[in-house]
Amino acid sequence: MNLYMGYQSLTTSYCFQGVKFAGLIHPGLIGTAPSHELLEMWNERESALVAEEGTASEKTLCGCLHTRPLACLPEPKGAMLGLLGHFLDKHQKDEAWDAVASKAARTVPGRENGGNCDIKNLSRGCTVYFPVFVDGAMLSMGDMHMSQGDGEVSFCGAIEMSGFLDLKCTVIKGGMKLLPVVGPSPLCVNPIFEIGPLEPRYSEWLVFEGVSVDEQGRQHYLDATIAYKRAVLNCIKYLAQFGFSEEQVYLLLSCCPCEGRISGIVDVPNAVATLAVPLAIFDRDVRPPADLEHFAKGIKTVTRDVCISEEGGAVPYDPRLG
């Protein structure tokens, strides 16, 4: 586990020496409440996806990503239903609560209402245009992050924090007509937003490219997720040659203000994704050195500034990155 501290708007960690960057505070989760019709649409399409698990219809991407099911369906256990109560008090004791909990959406993914999108640019000074599906909108937010990289690639890798949001909310009458509908239902819309003026500004970047070929060398068809994963793995392998462990770089890319892009999506068979890391966050020059001959031979620092646990904990080298 890496511990981070904020000082004069800069983020540092004693577990990760030699790196310092400006945080970009934002809510990982913010959105409006779904209508009953929209909720049914979510549950129907996500249940169909889960039904593919273990069958010939299962998505090929499942063989390249670890840790997660295809979707997280409603689960009464652990459900917190606001004024209706908590599962410890209500589960299998209140029929009305059980009925709601059996359909209530999990807040894991982003959806038409916004939700857990983990967009780092939803920060100070931005304007967000959310669709409203129920009377009162029922806007909610949480999962505050001090800083996060595009993709939050280690799953829970942003720097989590407690905090509050100071918001101004305005109702735009007839505003739903402004949001483009893409899908079979008029509910198939998504929020749009304007980026605020207060963001870290870096001028020099080291950019890593990835294509739709997985670690086993298998070709995928225009798969941007595989391409971005490859860009991240390329960055991890590269920066590990400058005195950092691969695990450290993996966590760093989840929380530093790195920029992910889909750079190409039309030239079969490869999508092209890029990951740009700001050079100014390092206290050393991580650009390819002029003496590439020695660099190519694998000469690298392996002990400088590396934090290694002596009491167990995470293994510094993850074989899945090999």
CSV table of C-alpha atoms in Angstrom, one decimal, residues 64 211-220 226 230 270:
chain,number,residue,atom,x,y,z
A,64,CYS,CA,-7.4,-10.9,-21.0
A,211,VAL,CA,-2.3,-1.9,-29.9
A,212,SER,CA,-4.9,-4.6,-29.8
A,213,VAL,CA,-2.5,-7.5,-29.2
A,214,ASP,CA,-2.5,-9.1,-25.8
A,215,GLU,CA,0.5,-10.3,-23.7
A,216,GLN,CA,0.3,-13.8,-25.3
A,217,GLY,CA,0.6,-12.3,-28.7
A,218,ARG,CA,-3.0,-12.9,-29.7
A,219,GLN,CA,-4.6,-10.5,-32.1
A,220,HIS,CA,-7.8,-8.8,-31.2
A,226,ILE,CA,-6.5,-4.3,-24.9
A,230,ARG,CA,-0.7,-2.7,-23.6
A,270,ASN,CA,-5.6,-2.7,-34.3
